[in-house]
Every structure is written in structure tokens, then in C-alpha cells.
XYZ file of C-alpha atoms in Angstrom:
567
model
C 36.407 166.355 74.410
C 40.185 166.311 74.612
C 40.360 163.048 75.445
C 38.594 161.664 73.298
C 40.409 163.700 70.082
C 43.131 162.647 71.678
C 42.146 158.841 71.277
C 40.984 159.096 67.781
C 44.495 160.848 66.789
C 46.047 157.650 68.361
C 43.924 155.188 66.580
C 43.598 156.594 63.285
C 47.588 156.380 63.023
C 47.560 153.110 64.351
C 45.548 151.936 61.893
C 46.835 154.238 59.044
C 50.517 152.809 60.337
C 49.380 149.280 59.745
C 47.943 149.940 56.339
C 51.660 151.372 55.236
C 53.149 148.356 56.697
C 50.411 145.861 55.104
C 48.406 147.380 52.504
C 44.703 145.635 53.015
C 43.400 146.425 49.424
C 46.272 145.369 47.125
C 46.108 141.555 46.688
C 42.997 140.043 45.639
C 42.053 136.002 46.236
C 44.191 133.755 44.047
C 41.325 131.608 43.246
C 37.767 132.594 41.973
C 36.081 130.106 45.013
C 35.289 131.381 48.657
C 38.692 130.675 50.811
C 38.741 127.952 52.978
C 42.127 127.087 54.682
C 43.262 123.232 55.495
C 46.805 125.117 56.801
C 46.849 128.726 58.313
C 50.217 130.688 58.332
C 52.660 129.768 61.389
C 51.035 126.404 61.924
C 53.449 124.211 63.852
C 54.861 121.033 61.116
C 58.229 118.943 61.280
C 60.880 121.057 61.820
C 59.273 124.194 60.817
C 56.610 126.956 60.816
C 54.346 126.556 58.056
C 55.056 129.768 55.395
C 51.908 130.688 54.215
C 48.095 129.676 53.458
C 46.872 126.613 52.267
C 44.155 126.870 50.417
C 41.463 124.082 49.950
C 40.426 123.624 45.876
C 37.216 121.734 46.658
C 38.861 118.271 46.648
C 40.171 118.812 42.980
C 43.271 119.474 40.656
C 43.032 122.384 38.091
C 41.279 124.925 39.415
C 42.418 128.474 37.959
C 44.871 130.532 39.831
C 45.272 134.498 39.210
C 47.725 136.816 39.765
C 47.172 138.800 43.313
C 48.425 142.073 41.799
C 50.092 143.259 39.211
C 53.753 142.013 38.635
C 56.034 140.216 36.726
C 57.210 136.483 37.108
C 60.439 136.744 39.114
C 61.137 132.948 39.841
C 59.829 129.371 39.013
C 61.240 126.153 40.362
C 59.731 122.865 39.478
C 60.932 119.794 41.975
C 59.986 116.674 42.975
C 59.108 116.964 46.615
C 59.050 120.834 48.620
C 56.007 123.544 46.766
C 56.384 120.812 43.666
C 55.487 123.592 40.620
C 56.012 126.895 42.222
C 55.810 130.327 40.480
C 56.974 133.476 42.318
C 55.438 136.689 41.235
C 57.386 140.239 42.391
C 55.155 143.465 42.807
C 56.286 147.058 42.412
C 54.842 147.196 45.816
C 57.915 145.353 47.839
C 56.395 142.237 48.185
C 56.337 139.293 46.380
C 53.678 135.694 45.981
C 54.396 132.327 46.277
C 51.994 129.708 44.583
C 52.948 126.345 45.087
C 51.657 122.522 44.646
C 50.657 123.597 40.919
C 49.750 121.244 38.147
C 50.684 123.106 35.538
C 51.624 126.883 34.348
C 49.283 128.996 32.115
C 50.334 128.163 28.302
C 53.119 130.719 27.750
C 54.476 129.759 31.019
C 54.201 125.982 30.442
C 55.761 126.076 27.261
C 58.860 127.755 28.332
C 59.353 125.700 31.459
C 58.539 122.139 29.329
C 61.483 123.748 26.690
C 63.866 123.537 29.676
C 62.935 120.434 31.135
C 63.196 118.878 27.023
C 66.995 120.243 27.397
C 68.000 119.374 30.518
C 66.239 116.141 30.228
C 65.078 116.376 34.161
C 61.824 117.124 35.324
C 63.649 119.113 38.307
C 64.064 122.433 36.620
C 66.095 123.925 39.397
C 65.702 127.511 40.162
C 64.681 129.892 36.917
C 64.727 133.375 37.357
C 62.810 136.005 35.095
C 63.520 139.992 34.841
C 60.248 141.962 34.754
C 60.053 142.216 31.126
C 59.685 138.088 30.583
C 56.525 137.522 31.933
C 54.623 140.411 33.032
C 51.393 140.269 34.874
C 48.529 142.174 35.707
C 46.226 141.606 38.642
C 43.898 138.894 38.106
C 46.032 137.141 34.808
C 46.105 133.793 34.730
C 48.817 132.269 35.996
C 48.490 128.519 36.389
C 46.535 125.885 37.560
C 45.940 124.306 41.389
C 46.807 120.876 42.082
C 49.007 118.524 44.431
C 52.588 118.471 42.989
C 55.571 118.197 45.634
C 55.324 117.042 49.311
C 51.546 118.046 49.206
C 49.115 116.177 51.390
C 46.140 116.369 48.923
C 45.000 118.680 46.504
C 45.353 122.824 46.890
C 47.042 126.171 46.360
C 49.798 126.595 49.242
C 49.940 130.893 48.672
C 52.853 132.927 50.385
C 53.498 136.770 50.851
C 56.986 138.015 51.232
C 59.105 140.762 51.699
C 61.227 141.023 48.572
C 64.060 142.390 49.823
C 64.115 140.686 53.314
C 62.688 137.330 51.865
C 60.638 137.186 55.227
C 57.321 135.825 55.095
C 54.529 137.589 56.157
C 50.949 135.891 57.008
C 48.683 136.871 54.169
C 45.895 137.605 56.403
C 47.401 140.731 57.472
C 46.588 141.750 53.660
C 42.972 141.589 54.032
C 43.075 138.080 52.630
C 39.848 136.731 53.888
C 38.647 133.789 55.940
C 35.401 133.447 57.936
C 36.426 132.725 61.662
C 34.181 133.373 64.423
C 35.117 129.738 66.633
C 37.409 130.344 69.304
C 40.696 128.076 69.822
C 40.353 124.938 71.475
C 42.982 123.816 74.382
C 43.490 119.772 74.117
C 46.020 119.708 77.193
C 48.379 121.390 79.736
C 51.897 120.642 81.155
C 54.122 122.232 83.765
C 57.452 122.402 83.509
C 60.550 122.742 86.552
C 63.282 124.566 84.898
C 65.509 125.184 88.257
C 67.147 122.260 90.737
C 64.883 123.355 93.035
C 61.820 123.598 91.350
C 58.963 121.097 91.875
C 55.316 120.494 90.775
C 53.035 118.639 92.911
C 56.292 117.328 94.830
C 57.958 116.071 91.709
C 60.839 117.566 89.741
C 59.560 116.153 86.173
C 56.889 117.505 83.508
C 53.442 115.914 83.575
C 49.939 116.936 82.168
C 47.915 119.050 84.426
C 44.182 118.244 83.792
C 42.111 120.851 82.753
C 38.432 121.248 82.006
C 36.077 123.398 79.814
C 33.879 125.954 81.821
C 32.202 127.190 78.447
C 32.558 130.196 75.993
C 36.670 129.506 75.665
C 36.798 129.194 79.127
C 39.362 126.784 81.223
C 40.270 125.682 84.150
C 43.154 123.587 85.669
C 43.705 121.593 88.497
C 45.216 123.488 91.504
C 48.586 122.920 91.891
C 51.069 123.349 94.261
C 54.870 124.331 93.424
C 58.215 126.057 94.513
C 61.464 127.318 92.060
C 61.210 128.109 88.464
C 58.634 126.617 86.308
C 57.065 126.893 83.014
C 53.759 125.592 81.308
C 53.047 124.015 77.639
C 50.150 124.132 75.958
C 48.621 122.001 73.350
C 46.155 123.916 71.364
C 44.430 124.210 67.501
C 42.024 126.502 66.023
C 39.272 126.197 63.261
C 38.127 128.147 60.945
C 34.069 128.127 59.752
C 32.862 125.440 57.306
C 35.783 123.022 57.726
C 36.893 120.652 60.023
C 40.502 121.159 59.859
C 42.656 121.505 63.090
C 44.803 124.819 62.466
C 47.619 126.770 64.600
C 46.769 129.553 66.602
C 47.848 133.458 66.156
C 49.484 134.359 69.301
C 49.708 132.779 72.449
C 50.847 134.745 76.074
C 50.813 133.993 79.551
C 49.713 136.076 82.591
C 51.154 135.855 85.762
C 48.820 137.268 88.769
C 47.744 139.711 85.719
C 51.151 140.900 84.536
C 52.271 139.467 81.200
C 55.351 137.218 81.284
C 55.180 135.389 77.749
C 53.902 136.703 74.459
C 54.570 135.425 71.005
C 52.673 135.594 67.242
C 53.230 134.892 64.069
C 53.087 137.998 62.342
C 56.401 137.365 60.304
C 59.528 135.453 60.734
C 62.482 134.159 58.158
C 63.183 130.724 56.819
C 66.527 130.913 58.923
C 65.159 130.601 62.100
C 62.180 128.682 61.363
C 64.120 125.760 62.452
C 64.093 127.036 66.010
C 60.408 125.667 66.220
C 62.055 122.213 67.657
C 62.866 124.562 70.816
C 59.769 126.347 70.741
C 58.028 123.231 71.372
C 58.206 120.332 73.805
C 60.939 118.694 70.938
C 61.004 115.398 73.089
C 56.928 114.661 73.949
C 56.278 115.514 69.981
C 58.954 112.586 69.167
C 57.595 110.197 72.121
C 54.007 110.687 71.123
C 53.012 113.268 68.296
C 51.458 115.780 69.948
C 52.803 119.270 69.883
C 53.398 121.584 73.145
C 54.100 125.184 73.052
C 56.028 126.038 75.795
C 55.368 128.934 77.599
C 59.365 130.205 78.245
C 61.690 130.848 75.788
C 64.891 128.195 75.764
C 68.408 130.111 75.754
C 69.701 128.704 72.578
C 65.774 129.931 71.005
C 66.548 132.755 68.367
C 63.222 133.159 67.212
C 61.796 136.721 66.415
C 58.585 135.599 67.476
C 58.699 136.511 70.847
C 58.131 140.068 72.754
C 58.947 141.704 75.645
C 59.413 138.490 77.930
C 59.957 138.238 81.570
C 62.446 136.131 82.660
C 61.933 134.394 79.369
C 58.261 133.182 80.498
C 59.881 131.580 83.534
C 58.096 131.877 86.619
C 59.810 131.749 90.078
C 57.206 130.490 92.413
C 57.950 131.690 96.368
C 56.522 129.404 99.521
C 53.543 131.008 101.040
C 52.594 132.999 97.882
C 49.572 132.303 95.719
C 49.645 132.471 91.706
C 46.892 132.698 89.255
C 48.402 131.762 85.875
C 46.576 132.589 82.653
C 47.383 131.513 79.268
C 45.871 133.065 76.153
C 45.206 131.586 72.753
C 44.628 133.974 70.003
C 43.416 133.348 66.693
C 43.624 136.083 63.759
C 40.369 137.155 63.859
C 40.821 137.861 67.660
C 38.839 134.902 68.913
C 40.189 133.628 72.465
C 40.556 130.940 74.900
C 42.316 131.043 78.465
C 43.434 128.964 80.877
C 43.297 129.966 84.463
C 46.214 127.898 86.898
C 46.014 128.490 90.809
C 49.233 127.824 91.942
C 49.873 127.538 95.465
C 53.482 128.292 96.760
C 54.805 125.676 98.511
C 58.492 123.891 99.380
C 58.867 120.486 98.648
C 60.408 118.327 101.641
C 60.605 115.811 98.812
C 64.273 114.379 98.343
C 65.149 113.787 94.835
C 67.972 112.470 92.929
C 69.342 112.045 89.526
C 71.394 109.392 88.165
C 75.136 110.574 87.396
C 75.542 110.439 83.506
C 78.984 107.896 83.276
C 79.147 107.775 79.548
C 82.640 108.463 78.035
C 80.868 110.968 75.543
C 80.879 114.667 76.958
C 79.893 116.873 74.415
C 80.124 120.560 74.972
C 77.972 122.194 72.603
C 80.282 124.744 71.291
C 82.964 122.337 70.800
C 83.705 120.545 67.220
C 83.593 116.780 68.581
C 84.484 113.213 67.165
C 84.105 109.737 68.612
C 84.685 106.386 67.087
C 83.525 102.744 68.208
C 84.316 99.494 66.137
C 83.715 100.421 62.715
C 81.312 103.470 63.248
C 82.646 107.388 63.581
C 80.486 109.900 64.330
C 81.305 113.464 64.056
C 79.704 116.924 65.443
C 80.794 119.916 63.980
C 80.181 123.147 66.576
C 76.704 124.091 67.754
C 75.289 120.837 66.472
C 73.761 120.215 69.677
C 71.807 123.387 71.537
C 73.046 122.432 74.843
C 75.795 120.767 76.201
C 75.087 116.959 77.040
C 76.183 113.424 77.914
C 75.835 111.260 74.316
C 74.701 107.644 74.384
C 76.792 106.368 71.778
C 76.853 102.525 71.414
C 77.556 99.756 68.353
C 76.190 96.643 68.701
C 75.516 94.202 65.875
C 76.164 96.567 63.238
C 73.490 99.158 64.657
C 75.119 102.395 65.935
C 72.892 103.707 68.876
C 73.921 107.506 68.509
C 71.811 109.205 71.338
C 68.291 109.219 70.706
C 65.902 111.403 68.364
C 64.131 112.880 70.881
C 67.069 115.537 71.117
C 66.566 118.306 68.598
C 69.874 119.259 66.546
C 71.038 122.859 65.212
C 73.208 121.394 62.666
C 73.852 117.812 60.913
C 76.471 115.944 61.903
C 78.514 112.796 59.762
C 78.306 109.326 60.469
C 80.808 107.158 59.033
C 80.933 103.066 58.521
C 83.824 101.048 57.871
C 82.976 98.805 55.098
C 86.938 97.700 54.120
C 85.637 94.171 55.679
C 83.147 93.775 52.805
C 83.353 92.252 49.102
C 83.182 94.839 46.097
C 79.603 93.607 45.210
C 78.273 93.805 48.942
C 79.610 97.521 49.225
C 77.771 97.891 45.712
C 73.933 96.858 47.072
C 74.902 98.072 50.415
C 73.471 102.026 51.948
C 73.171 103.676 55.328
C 69.716 103.276 56.459
C 68.162 105.241 59.729
C 66.268 102.585 61.571
C 63.884 105.004 63.602
C 60.943 104.712 60.995
C 58.331 101.700 62.121
C 57.778 100.308 58.665
C 61.277 99.741 57.224
C 64.952 101.056 56.937
C 64.814 104.634 55.772
C 67.385 104.997 53.274
C 70.250 107.822 54.335
C 71.997 109.876 51.056
C 74.858 107.531 51.111
C 78.375 108.653 50.132
C 80.785 105.890 49.206
C 84.601 105.317 49.562
C 86.090 102.513 48.609
C 86.480 101.666 52.506
C 84.231 103.630 53.993
C 80.831 105.127 53.788
C 79.175 108.327 55.227
C 76.235 110.392 55.316
C 75.251 113.544 57.071
C 72.072 114.135 59.087
C 70.415 115.916 62.190
C 68.444 112.860 63.337
C 69.636 111.290 66.117
C 68.666 107.654 66.827
C 69.794 104.055 65.313
C 71.421 103.634 62.281
C 72.737 100.390 60.301
C 74.084 99.016 57.420
C 71.627 97.615 54.979
C 71.351 95.702 51.641
C 69.242 96.444 48.908
C 69.541 93.587 46.024
C 66.031 93.741 44.699
C 65.161 95.964 41.487
C 62.417 98.673 41.425
C 59.145 97.207 40.062
C 57.375 98.356 36.894
C 53.794 98.449 35.858
C 52.426 99.838 32.737
C 48.933 100.898 33.521
C 45.665 100.901 31.216
C 47.292 99.539 28.337
C 49.398 96.539 27.070
C 51.766 95.939 24.874
C 50.876 96.033 21.040
C 48.007 97.842 22.045
C 45.730 100.516 20.302
C 45.745 103.784 22.461
C 44.595 106.038 19.984
C 42.005 108.045 22.331
C 44.655 108.177 25.443
C 45.857 111.381 26.824
C 48.707 110.019 28.563
C 50.867 107.003 29.609
C 50.796 106.324 33.176
C 53.163 103.999 34.891
C 53.600 102.869 38.456
C 56.610 102.172 39.782
C 58.087 101.045 43.223
C 61.228 99.899 45.468
C 61.140 98.130 48.959
C 64.830 98.568 49.404
C 66.910 101.754 49.285
C 64.009 103.535 47.392
C 63.595 105.144 43.929
C 66.547 107.247 42.548
C 65.774 108.234 39.107
C 63.738 106.979 36.162
C 64.497 107.702 32.582
C 61.782 107.179 29.674
C 61.689 107.369 25.701
C 59.577 107.249 22.996
C 61.209 105.950 19.659
C 64.285 106.832 21.368
C 63.665 110.324 22.252
C 63.727 111.339 25.813
C 60.350 112.317 27.497
C 59.217 114.000 30.414
C 57.337 111.830 32.976
C 56.062 113.723 36.019
C 56.203 111.654 39.144
C 53.740 111.179 42.002
C 55.312 109.916 44.753
C 52.013 109.495 46.620
C 50.539 107.247 44.278
C 53.954 105.872 42.764
C 52.738 106.888 39.259
C 54.981 108.263 36.459
C 52.586 110.805 33.663
C 53.647 111.309 30.462
C 51.049 113.555 28.487
C 50.897 112.943 24.920
C 50.331 116.976 24.140
C 53.901 117.514 25.013
C 55.220 116.435 21.374
C 53.584 115.059 17.891
C 54.515 111.640 17.432
C 55.261 110.620 13.929
C 53.535 107.492 12.498
C 50.951 105.354 14.333
C 53.555 102.653 15.817
C 55.753 103.442 18.543
C 57.638 102.284 21.487
C 57.822 103.319 24.469
C 60.826 102.473 27.019
C 61.558 103.006 30.685
C 64.341 102.518 32.954
C 64.108 102.736 36.591
C 67.044 103.062 39.253
C 66.942 102.715 43.138
C 69.398 104.299 45.085
C 72.091 101.599 45.215
C 71.647 101.244 41.265
C 69.481 98.097 41.123
C 67.820 98.874 37.597
C 64.845 97.754 35.883
C 63.311 98.107 32.562
C 60.237 98.303 30.814
C 59.732 98.416 27.040
C 56.097 98.014 25.459
C 54.687 99.070 21.541
C 51.644 101.104 21.243
C 49.793 102.242 18.050
C 47.953 105.990 18.693
C 46.545 107.324 15.258
C 47.157 111.838 15.372
C 44.451 113.228 16.197
C 43.931 117.045 15.250
């Protein structure tokens, strides 16, 4: 009886502590529809962990978005990429909710934001901060409308909860946001890694895929392997929620060696500053080559993620000759559904002789030092700790293409790439830019700073770069009406713009000589002006649009339209 009482006391206190840490009845669903997710918290994304929940909006824009709790609008930001139209609400309990990819705000906030945009003559507002008396809110107040703005891949609401003081992002599911999930995670594949000079797996000193098969109920078994020295593993794994086909991220991953836990991490909370270390958490080289992410069950020395807990030897397993091991890797989702892989390992010393080709490059990089290298007309400069580890850099220049190692190595900081352009004419330099050649379809513009004799850019991506020339002006196509046409029933003006070279840099639209706000959907390449922004005087109007690319090529469209004012 005493044991039961003590157990009950401990459970009660654990629940109470959890509720104090994250209140589970404070925040409501920000939409008036059941929550189905297209993206989960902590999912593996390009160079970062996903910082919120992506809530499906039934494939539509314009669903009402409500304040999740009492509070006030503390920040608004409108930008072309990122979260697009985003609003931040600070709550008195010490947390802030964030709502991203919105189509528009409620009437009061929308009018204020548009007044800022028209005053600046710029769609991008930058950060707008507010005190608590500007836009106070009660739980359930209409805040905005869902959309597809910014870097969204389709209509949805991005929803976050942050600690107001620290700005750390916290998994919203910890606050009682309900999502139906009875499905176990799915393991797609398994890799083994050799981590010491004497390490071998199946007589080989390299990472490679180990076959696995499902035996039902979330259980998997791997082929038996032989090994020696320090080894570890990596898994490609995803989770699914009920009622949706999306492959989402898992909540936690752990590894046991003969029943003892060697490795654990979860996505309860993290900071934006540490999110970049995802590139050390995954097998980055494999991802860059094959577009599949493996989460490693060991922690790299330079990895500063706070999501790990009580690791033994950073998850590295020392396999001894003559001993047998059972390795178990367990993946769980937030609801506690779990899947596991069991890997039988036999300790066997390898008799194979392996030798690695010695590095002979002249460009040795010591990660903690500053380095600057020049070859022909190209100079590269790496600040201290640009690289996570020391390496011999592959740096070549051939036919105006600078090969700077390869993009399978992740960087901690940006480096500077400089081209000497003194041999080019003024006209050539005007149309020239630094381009990344690592993208399959076309050279990708890198923001290029120009001086008389040098062009330079900063980037965190290794690979091939060159000087490209763009002499073609952007294309402009008026949609849904023609010059000299009556459009009294039209609510918008839409224009399609595109550029096949350096890419669109900016645009400026006017009606009757006055600047008008045009929102750009970069996915569809369509600019949209809404006639509700301002009242036009008279029936005849001149619409003018000037579009420029990143090297200054400019195109212009002018059209006359007629519109009766409809009250």
C-alpha cells in the first residue's frame, strides 16, 4: 500500500510539473476545422528543423485564423519569402504564438499594414513591433486568413508556440493541440558507419546500407553483420498521422546496446540558432547526393544541438572481438506509437588491409583558423570555424569555373568568393553576375556585390561557381484583360513576370502615376493588385509596370483600362 501511494505521488507530481511547464488547456485550435498536418514539429528540412505545425487548410486559402489565446499582436512581418505574411501574438502566460503564410490580416490590422506598405512603397514591411494596447486580442478573436504566401509549398497555416523570453520554439503538441495519430513510424532504410581507423563492418571500412525487413507491428529486423572498432548507425524514418498521406517527422529516436541506452534525442524544443546543426545530425553527404536524410545515432563533436540526452560515448559503439551484440533503434512519434529495428552484431576482427589515398592538395584547412586562397582570377576566404572539421580543400579554376571542394560538406559559416573582373568591359560587367552551377536546370544567381575590378559574394554552399552573363530583359504578360478594355467587374489586376537569367529583383507598379501594391506569388510568378486598396477617380486609367532583373535589365508594360466605380 505504501509503494502504491508513493508511485501515485510521483505520477501526480510528474503530471503537475508537465502541466506547469506547458499548459495543456490554454491554447485553442487556431482554425475552426479539425487539425490535419502536412508538416510536424522538428521535421528535417533543408538546413534546419521545422519550427512549427503545418496545418492543412483543405487545399484552400482564406480560412479564418483565430487567436489561440488572450494576448496582443506584438509583431508583424510581411516578406516575399520565409513565412510570407506572418503575425506574432504575445500571451500573458509567457508564450508567443506565430501564424505564417497568411493571405491577409483582419480588417483593422490589414488597413494598418497596407498604410505602412504604401508609405514605404514596398511590399516587404520589415519587422513591425507593437505594444500591448495597439492590437489587443481575446481568445477566439479573428486574427487573419490562411494563405500560401512566402516560402509555402501550398495553402496551409504555419503555427508556432515560442517561449516569449528566450524565443525558443516548443512543440505545440505539448500544449494539448490534438492530432489523431495511431500509426507507428516507418523505417525506410538503415546504414552502418565506421568511426575509428580500425573499425570495420562486414570487412569494409566505409558506410553502407544494411538490409532490413518488417516483421509486423512496427518491428523490423536487420541482416546480421560482423564488426570491429567504433561503429554507429543511421536511419531513414518517417511518421504518418491518421487521415493524411504526408510523410512527417518523428518525435524521438533512441538506441540501445544489449539493453543499455547509448543514444537519445527528441524534438521537444530548440532554438533557431542551433537549428543549423541539423546538417551534422544527419548524413549530410548522403542527402546531398541522393536526397534521402539519415538521422545518425551518434553525435558529431562539433554538433551543438540541445536535443540530445544522456549519451554514452556520444552514441559510438565499441565492438569487441568475440562478443555478440543486439543493437535496437527505436523511433517514436509524439503520441507514443513506436517502431524498432533490431540489429544482430558479431564482434570479429577484420583481416582485410585497407589504405586511404593520402591527401596531396596544397589547400589544407584548419577549421579554427582563417584561410585565404587564390588561383588565377579567383580568391576564396574562409573565416575561423567556417568548417566543422579540418580538411584538405579541393580548389581548382578551369575555363572560368571555380571548383570549391564539393557541396556534400556542410558549412558552419559563410565564406567569401571573389572574381577579378578587370579584363572585362564596362558593358560586360554590367550584365555579369556570380552564378552557382550546382543546380540542374540553370545557373543560380548569387547575390553579387560589384566593384570596379572585382565581384564578390558570400555563401554557405561549396561547389562550382562561374561568372555568367544576362543580357535578356524580364518578360511581362498582362493576364485576363487587354489594353483599352473595360474591366468594371474585375477585383484585381494580375500580371505574369519571369526572367530566365539572373532572376527578378524588383518591380514598380503605378495606376495614373501613383504607386500601387502588387503582391508577388513567386511560385506562380504572378503579381496581383487588389482594387479594394484605394478608390480610383474617373473611369479611364493607365496601369504601368516596370520590372528589373538582378543585373539591371528592365522591361516595361503600359496598358489603359476602363472601370466604373461600383459602390
